Coordinates of C-alpha atoms in Angstrom, one line a residue:
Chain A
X1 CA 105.9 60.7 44.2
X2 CA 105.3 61.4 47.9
X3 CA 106.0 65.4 49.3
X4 CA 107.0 65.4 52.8
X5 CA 106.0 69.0 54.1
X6 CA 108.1 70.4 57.4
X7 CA 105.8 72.9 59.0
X8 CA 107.8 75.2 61.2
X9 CA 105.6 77.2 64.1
X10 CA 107.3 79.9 65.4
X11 CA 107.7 80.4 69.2
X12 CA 105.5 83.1 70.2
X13 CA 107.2 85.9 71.6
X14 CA 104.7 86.1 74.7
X15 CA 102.7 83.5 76.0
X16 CA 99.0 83.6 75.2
X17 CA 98.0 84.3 79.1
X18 CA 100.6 87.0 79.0
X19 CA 99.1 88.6 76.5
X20 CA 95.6 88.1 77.6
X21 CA 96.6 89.7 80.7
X22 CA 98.9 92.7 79.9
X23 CA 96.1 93.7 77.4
X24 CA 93.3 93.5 79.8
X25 CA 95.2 95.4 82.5
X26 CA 95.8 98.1 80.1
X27 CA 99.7 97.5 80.1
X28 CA 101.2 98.4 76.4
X29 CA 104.0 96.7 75.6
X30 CA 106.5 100.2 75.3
X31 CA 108.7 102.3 77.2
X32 CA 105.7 104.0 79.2
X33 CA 107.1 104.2 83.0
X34 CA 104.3 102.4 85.7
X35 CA 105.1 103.3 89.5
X36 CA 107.4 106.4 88.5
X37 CA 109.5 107.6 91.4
X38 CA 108.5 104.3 93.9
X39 CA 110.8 101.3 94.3
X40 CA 108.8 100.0 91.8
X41 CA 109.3 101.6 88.8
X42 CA 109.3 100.1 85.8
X43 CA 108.5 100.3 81.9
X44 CA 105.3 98.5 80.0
X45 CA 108.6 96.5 78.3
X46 CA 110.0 94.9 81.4
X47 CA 106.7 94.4 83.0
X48 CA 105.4 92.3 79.6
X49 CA 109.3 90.7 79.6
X50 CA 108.2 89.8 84.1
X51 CA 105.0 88.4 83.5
X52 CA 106.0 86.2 80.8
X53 CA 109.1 85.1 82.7
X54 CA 107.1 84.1 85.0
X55 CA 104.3 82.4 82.4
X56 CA 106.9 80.4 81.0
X57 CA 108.6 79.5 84.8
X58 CA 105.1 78.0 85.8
X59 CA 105.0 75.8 82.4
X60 CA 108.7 74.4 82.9
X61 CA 108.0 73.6 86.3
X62 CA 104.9 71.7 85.6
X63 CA 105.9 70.6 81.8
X64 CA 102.9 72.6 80.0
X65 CA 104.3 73.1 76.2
X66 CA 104.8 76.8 75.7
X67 CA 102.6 78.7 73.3
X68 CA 99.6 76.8 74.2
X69 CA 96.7 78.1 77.2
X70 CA 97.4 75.7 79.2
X71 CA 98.0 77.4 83.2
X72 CA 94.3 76.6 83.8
X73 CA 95.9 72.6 83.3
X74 CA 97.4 73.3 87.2
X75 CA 96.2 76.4 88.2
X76 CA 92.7 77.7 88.8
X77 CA 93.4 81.6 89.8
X78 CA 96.6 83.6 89.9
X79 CA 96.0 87.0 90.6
X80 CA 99.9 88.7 90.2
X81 CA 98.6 92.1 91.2
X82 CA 100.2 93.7 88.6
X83 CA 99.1 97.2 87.5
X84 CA 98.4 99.2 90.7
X85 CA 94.4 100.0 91.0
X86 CA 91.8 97.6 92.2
X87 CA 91.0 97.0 88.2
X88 CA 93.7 95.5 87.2
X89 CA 94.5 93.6 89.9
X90 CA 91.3 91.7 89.9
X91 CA 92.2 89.9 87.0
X92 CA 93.3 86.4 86.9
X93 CA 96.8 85.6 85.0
X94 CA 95.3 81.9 84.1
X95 CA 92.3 83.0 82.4
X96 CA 91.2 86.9 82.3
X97 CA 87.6 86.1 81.9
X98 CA 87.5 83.8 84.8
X99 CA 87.4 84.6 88.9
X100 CA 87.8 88.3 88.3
X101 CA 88.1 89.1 92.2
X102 CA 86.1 92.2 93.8
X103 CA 87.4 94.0 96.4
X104 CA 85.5 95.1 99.5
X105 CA 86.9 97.9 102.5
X106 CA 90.1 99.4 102.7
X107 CA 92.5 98.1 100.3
X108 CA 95.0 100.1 99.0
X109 CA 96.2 99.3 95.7
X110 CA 99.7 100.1 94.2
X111 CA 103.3 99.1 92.4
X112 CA 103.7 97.3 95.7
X113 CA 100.5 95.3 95.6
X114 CA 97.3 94.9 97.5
X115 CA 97.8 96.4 101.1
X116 CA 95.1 95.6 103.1
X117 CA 94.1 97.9 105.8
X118 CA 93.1 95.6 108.4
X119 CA 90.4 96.2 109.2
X120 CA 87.7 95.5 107.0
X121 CA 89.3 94.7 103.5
X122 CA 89.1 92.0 101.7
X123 CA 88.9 90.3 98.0
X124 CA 86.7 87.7 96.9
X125 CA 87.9 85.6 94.3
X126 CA 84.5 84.9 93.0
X127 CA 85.4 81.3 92.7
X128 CA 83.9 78.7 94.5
X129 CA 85.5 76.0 96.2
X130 CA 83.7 73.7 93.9
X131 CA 85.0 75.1 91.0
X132 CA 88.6 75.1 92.0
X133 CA 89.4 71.6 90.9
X134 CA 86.4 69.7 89.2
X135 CA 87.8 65.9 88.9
X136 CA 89.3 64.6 86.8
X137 CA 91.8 67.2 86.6
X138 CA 92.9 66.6 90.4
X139 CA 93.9 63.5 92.0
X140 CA 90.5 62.3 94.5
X141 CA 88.2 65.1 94.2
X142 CA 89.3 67.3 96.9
X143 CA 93.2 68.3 96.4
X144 CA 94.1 71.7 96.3
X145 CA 97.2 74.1 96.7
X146 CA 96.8 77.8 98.2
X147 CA 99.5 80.3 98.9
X148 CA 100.2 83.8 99.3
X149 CA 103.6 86.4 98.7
X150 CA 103.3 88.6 101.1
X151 CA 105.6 91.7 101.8
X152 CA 104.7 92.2 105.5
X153 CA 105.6 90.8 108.8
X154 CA 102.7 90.5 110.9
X155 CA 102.4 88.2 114.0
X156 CA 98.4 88.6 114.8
X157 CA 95.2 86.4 114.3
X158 CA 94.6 87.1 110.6
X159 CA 93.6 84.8 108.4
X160 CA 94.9 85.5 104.8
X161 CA 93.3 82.6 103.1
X162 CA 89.8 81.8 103.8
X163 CA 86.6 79.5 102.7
X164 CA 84.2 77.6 105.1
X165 CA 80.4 76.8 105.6
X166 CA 80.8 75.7 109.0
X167 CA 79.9 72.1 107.8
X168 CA 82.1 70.9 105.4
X169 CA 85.8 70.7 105.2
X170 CA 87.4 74.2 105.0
X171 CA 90.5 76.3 104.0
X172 CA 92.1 78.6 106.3
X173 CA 95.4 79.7 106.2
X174 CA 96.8 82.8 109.0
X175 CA 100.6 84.0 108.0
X176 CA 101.7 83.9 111.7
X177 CA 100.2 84.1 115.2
X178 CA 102.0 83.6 118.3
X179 CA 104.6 82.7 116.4
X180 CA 103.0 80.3 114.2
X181 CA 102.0 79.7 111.0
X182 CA 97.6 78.7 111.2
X183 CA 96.2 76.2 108.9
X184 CA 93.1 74.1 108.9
X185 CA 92.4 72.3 105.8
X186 CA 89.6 69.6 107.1
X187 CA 86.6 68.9 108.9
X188 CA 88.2 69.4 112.7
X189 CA 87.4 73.1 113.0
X190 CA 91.2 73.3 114.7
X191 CA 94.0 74.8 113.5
X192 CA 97.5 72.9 112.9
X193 CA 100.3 75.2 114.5
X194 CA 103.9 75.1 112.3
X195 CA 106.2 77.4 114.3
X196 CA 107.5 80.0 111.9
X197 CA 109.9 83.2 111.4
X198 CA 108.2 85.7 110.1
X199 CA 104.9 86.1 107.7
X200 CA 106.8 87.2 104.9
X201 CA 107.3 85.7 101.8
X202 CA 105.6 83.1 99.9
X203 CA 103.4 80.6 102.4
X204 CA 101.5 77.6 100.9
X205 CA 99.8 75.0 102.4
X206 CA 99.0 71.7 100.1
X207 CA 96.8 69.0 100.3
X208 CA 98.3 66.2 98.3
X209 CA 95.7 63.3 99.2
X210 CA 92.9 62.2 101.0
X211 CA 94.9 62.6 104.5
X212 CA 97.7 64.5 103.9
X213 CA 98.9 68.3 104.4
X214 CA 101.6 69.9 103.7
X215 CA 103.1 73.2 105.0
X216 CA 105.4 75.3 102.6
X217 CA 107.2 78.2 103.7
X218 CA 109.6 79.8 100.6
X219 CA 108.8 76.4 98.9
X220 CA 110.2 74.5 101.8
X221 CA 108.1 71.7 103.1
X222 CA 108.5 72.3 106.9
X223 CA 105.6 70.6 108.2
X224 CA 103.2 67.4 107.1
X225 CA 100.3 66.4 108.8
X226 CA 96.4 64.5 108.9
X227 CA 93.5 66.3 109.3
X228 CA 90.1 64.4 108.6
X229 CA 88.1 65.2 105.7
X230 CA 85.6 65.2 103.5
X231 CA 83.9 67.7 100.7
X232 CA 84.6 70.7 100.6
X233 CA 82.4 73.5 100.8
X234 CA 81.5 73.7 97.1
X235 CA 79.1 76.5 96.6
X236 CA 81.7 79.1 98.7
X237 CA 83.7 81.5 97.0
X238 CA 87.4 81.5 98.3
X239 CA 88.3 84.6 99.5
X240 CA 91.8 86.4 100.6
X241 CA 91.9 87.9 103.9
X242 CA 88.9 87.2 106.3
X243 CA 84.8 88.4 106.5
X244 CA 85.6 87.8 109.8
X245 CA 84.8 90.1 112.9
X246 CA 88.8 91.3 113.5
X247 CA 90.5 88.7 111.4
X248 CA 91.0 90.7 108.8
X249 CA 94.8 91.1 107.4
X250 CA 97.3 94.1 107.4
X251 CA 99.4 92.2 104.1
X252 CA 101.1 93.6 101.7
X253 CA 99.9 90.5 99.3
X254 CA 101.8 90.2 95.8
X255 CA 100.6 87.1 94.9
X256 CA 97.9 84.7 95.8
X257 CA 97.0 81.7 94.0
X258 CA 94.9 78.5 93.8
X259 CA 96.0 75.0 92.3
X260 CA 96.2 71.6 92.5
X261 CA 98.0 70.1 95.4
X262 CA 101.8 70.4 95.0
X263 CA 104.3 67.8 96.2
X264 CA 107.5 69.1 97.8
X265 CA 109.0 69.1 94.6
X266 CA 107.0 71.1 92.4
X267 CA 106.4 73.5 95.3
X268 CA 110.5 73.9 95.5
X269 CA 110.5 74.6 91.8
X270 CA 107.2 76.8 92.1
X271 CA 108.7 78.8 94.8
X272 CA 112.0 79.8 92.7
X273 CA 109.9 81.0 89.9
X274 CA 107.4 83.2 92.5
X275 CA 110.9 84.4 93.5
X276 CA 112.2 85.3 90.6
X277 CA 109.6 87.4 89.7
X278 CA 108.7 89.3 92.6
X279 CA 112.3 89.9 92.6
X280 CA 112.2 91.6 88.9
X281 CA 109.0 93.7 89.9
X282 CA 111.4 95.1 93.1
X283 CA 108.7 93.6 95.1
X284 CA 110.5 90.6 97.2
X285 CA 110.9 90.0 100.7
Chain B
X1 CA 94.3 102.2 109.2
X2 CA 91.9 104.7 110.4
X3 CA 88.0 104.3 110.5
X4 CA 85.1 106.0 110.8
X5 CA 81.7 105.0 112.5
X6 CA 78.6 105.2 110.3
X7 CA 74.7 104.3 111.5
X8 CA 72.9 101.9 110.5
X9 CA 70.8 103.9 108.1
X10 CA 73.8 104.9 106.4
X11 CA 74.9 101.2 106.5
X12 CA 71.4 100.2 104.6
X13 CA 73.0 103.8 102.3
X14 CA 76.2 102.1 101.0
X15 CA 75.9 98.6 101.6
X16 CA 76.5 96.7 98.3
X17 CA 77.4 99.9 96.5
X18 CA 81.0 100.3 94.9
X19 CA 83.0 103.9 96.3
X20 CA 86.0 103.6 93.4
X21 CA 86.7 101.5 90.1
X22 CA 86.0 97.4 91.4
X23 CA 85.9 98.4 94.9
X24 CA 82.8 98.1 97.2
X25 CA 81.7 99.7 100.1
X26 CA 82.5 96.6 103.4
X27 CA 80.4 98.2 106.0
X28 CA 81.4 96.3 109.2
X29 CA 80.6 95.3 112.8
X30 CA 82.7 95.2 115.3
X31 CA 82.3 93.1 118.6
X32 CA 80.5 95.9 120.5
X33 CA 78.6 96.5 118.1
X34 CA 79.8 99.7 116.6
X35 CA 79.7 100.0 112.6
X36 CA 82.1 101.1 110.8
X37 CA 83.9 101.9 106.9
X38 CA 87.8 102.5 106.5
X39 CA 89.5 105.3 105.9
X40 CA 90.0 103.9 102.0
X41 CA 86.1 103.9 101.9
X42 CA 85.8 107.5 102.9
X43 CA 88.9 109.0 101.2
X44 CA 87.7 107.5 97.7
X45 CA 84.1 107.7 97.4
X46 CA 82.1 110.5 95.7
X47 CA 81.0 113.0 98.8
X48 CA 77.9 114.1 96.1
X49 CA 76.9 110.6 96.0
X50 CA 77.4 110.4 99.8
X51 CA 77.1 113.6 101.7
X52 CA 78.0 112.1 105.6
X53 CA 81.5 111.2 104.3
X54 CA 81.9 114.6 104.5
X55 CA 81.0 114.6 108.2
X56 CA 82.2 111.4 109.1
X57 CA 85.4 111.0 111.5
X58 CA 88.5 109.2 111.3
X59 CA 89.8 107.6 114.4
X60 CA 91.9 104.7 115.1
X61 CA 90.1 101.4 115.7
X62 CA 91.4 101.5 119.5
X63 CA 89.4 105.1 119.8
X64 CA 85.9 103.5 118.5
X65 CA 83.2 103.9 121.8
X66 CA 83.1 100.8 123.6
X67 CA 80.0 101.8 125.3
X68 CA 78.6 101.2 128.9
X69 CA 75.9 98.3 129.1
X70 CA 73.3 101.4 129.6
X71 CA 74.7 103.4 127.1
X72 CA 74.0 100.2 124.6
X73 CA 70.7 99.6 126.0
X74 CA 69.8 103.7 125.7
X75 CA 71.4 103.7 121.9
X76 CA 69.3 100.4 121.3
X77 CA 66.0 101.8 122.4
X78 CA 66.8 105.0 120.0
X79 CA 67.7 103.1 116.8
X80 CA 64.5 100.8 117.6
X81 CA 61.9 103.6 117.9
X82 CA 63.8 105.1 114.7
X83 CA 63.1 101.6 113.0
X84 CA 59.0 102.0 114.2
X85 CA 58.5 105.0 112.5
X86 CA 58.7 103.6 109.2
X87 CA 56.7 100.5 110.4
X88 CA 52.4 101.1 109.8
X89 CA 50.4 98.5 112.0
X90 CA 46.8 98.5 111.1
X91 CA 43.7 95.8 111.4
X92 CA 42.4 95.1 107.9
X93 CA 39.5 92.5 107.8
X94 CA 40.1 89.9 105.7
X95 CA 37.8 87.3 103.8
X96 CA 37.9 83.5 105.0
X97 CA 40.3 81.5 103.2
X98 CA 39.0 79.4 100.6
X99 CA 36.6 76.8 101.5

């Protein structure tokens, strides 16, 4: 006679990345108050209840089975600057020992985020272009998703985003100047121009295939276009906000991350979850 | 933010080094050639690990000298002649290379 055993697994209450990265950023899990007496005040609970949110928003978009490390499946780096000092906010949400970024010149670190001075502050991700998205896990080779949150409206030539060797195709990304959103994405050392509101928010820019951009402003595709390419720089680290001579930025940045290249739809879906939790941390724009 | 020339011996000082927690020292040049740390830099760091931050003054980026071409060539000259004094030239004669 046969047994048939049922094996129940529990649903964890956090997600393993959560919990990897509330531990390393020295976050307990209690009623201890972070950002007392600033707009963004808030207990260790609701931070660890946040970050999870937003975890588990990332794996519905993308279909990742919960309970399971699995960001790094999408994502390279997500750094949620979460925690308020320069340590904690180098860590990366998909994988705490991975890409810690290091943080050169003025930045000021708090509740708010990363403010960064402007004029000689910067972070380095520590992770090479190269090492972004290693095929097989992206489409050709070279696809890749960058975007920002930021909490400021600036309309000068800074570039937020940043990796080049002047001879292979390169990533740069400014919020807004003159009025436009900046992005460069290939081998054509010119930037494509997307007229745009403000610098605020979440801005992405997407390269789904071998020719094709996309610009995302609050998730909303609002410009597509073909730049020539070819590899990318592989050895250079990407960094957030320029090395530069005066292009560094003046950001409030809440967010910056690094994935494979997002279609309209996932970016859509991506964008409400960013939303969401800037908007629990008190820290949307 | 505010910033605060440094020289280029102080440059060589902090260059590389951290001045808080996972923070490092960004000692930059601007276009006319003025070096310079933010006021981040100076506020944080240890003054015992780096006396001039005592000394060192805080001035919006618009304030920074932009010198004269003389007043380039004249500072120039001076960090030059500073550099030679820690250079020793001297004639050693020296055995022919292997034959």
């Amino acid at each position: 006679m046969s047994r048939l055993y049922i094996k129940f697994t529990p649903r964890l209450r956090f997600e393993p990345e959560t919990i990897a990265f509330m531990t390393i950023i020295g976050v307990p899990e209690d009623s201890t108050v972070y950002y007392a007496s600033t707009a963004f005040e808030i207990t260790g609970d609701a931070l660890w209840d946040a970050v999870d949110a937003y975890v588990v928003g990332i794996k519905d978009v993308f279909g990742l089975p919960l309970g399971f490390n699995n960001l790094s499946t999408i994502f390279k780096f997500i750094y949620p600057f979460i925690g308020g000092t320069a340590t904690a906010h180098k860590y990366n949400l998909v994988d705490v020992t991975a890409f810690q970024g290091t943080f050169f010149g003025g930045v000021t670190h708090s509740g708010g985020g990363a403010l960064f001075g402007g004029v000689n502050g910067y972070m380095d991700t520590n992770c090479p272009m190269g090492a972004l998205l290693p095929a097989p896990q992206n489409f050709d080779g070279n696809d890749h998703a960058f975007g920002i949150y930021s909490r400021s409206n600036v309309n000068a030539l800074e570039l937020a985003v940043f990796c080049a060797d002047g001879a292979n195709s390169e990533v740069y990304i400014y919020p807004r100047y003159s009025g436009n959103l900046l992005t460069r994405s290939g081998t054509t050392g010119t930037n494509h121009t997307t007229a745009v509101a403000d610098s605020l928010a979440h801005t992405s820019l997407s390269r789904v295939n071998n020719t094709e951009y996309k610009v995302f402003k609050r998730g909303v595709l609002i410009d597509t276009y073909a730049q020539a390419s070819t590899t990318h720089c592989a050895e250079i680290n990407i960094l957030l906000s320029s090395t530069g001579a005066a292009q560094y930025i003046s950001h409030e940045i809440t967010n910056f991350y690094g994935c494979l290249g997002m279609a309209s739809t996932y970016m859509s879906d991506y964008d409400a979850v960013l939303d969401t939790f800037q908007t629990t941390l008190n820290r949307n724009v | 933010m505010r910033i605060a020339k440094i020289t280029l011996e102080q440059h060589r000082e902090i260059y590389g080094k951290p001045f808080a927690p996972d923070s490092y020292f960004n000692p930059t040049l601007d276009k006319d050639g003025n070096i310079f740390i933010s006021e981040i830099e100076v506020q944080k760091a240890d003054k015992t690990v780096y006396p001039f931050l005592e000394e060192v003054v805080l001035k919006e980026p618009a304030e920074i000298l932009t010198a004269t071409d003389e007043e380039w060539y004249a500072k120039y000259k001076a960090e030059l002649e500073a550099e030679l004094q820690n250079v020793t030239l001297k004639i050693e004669e020296t055995k022919d290379p292997v034959k």
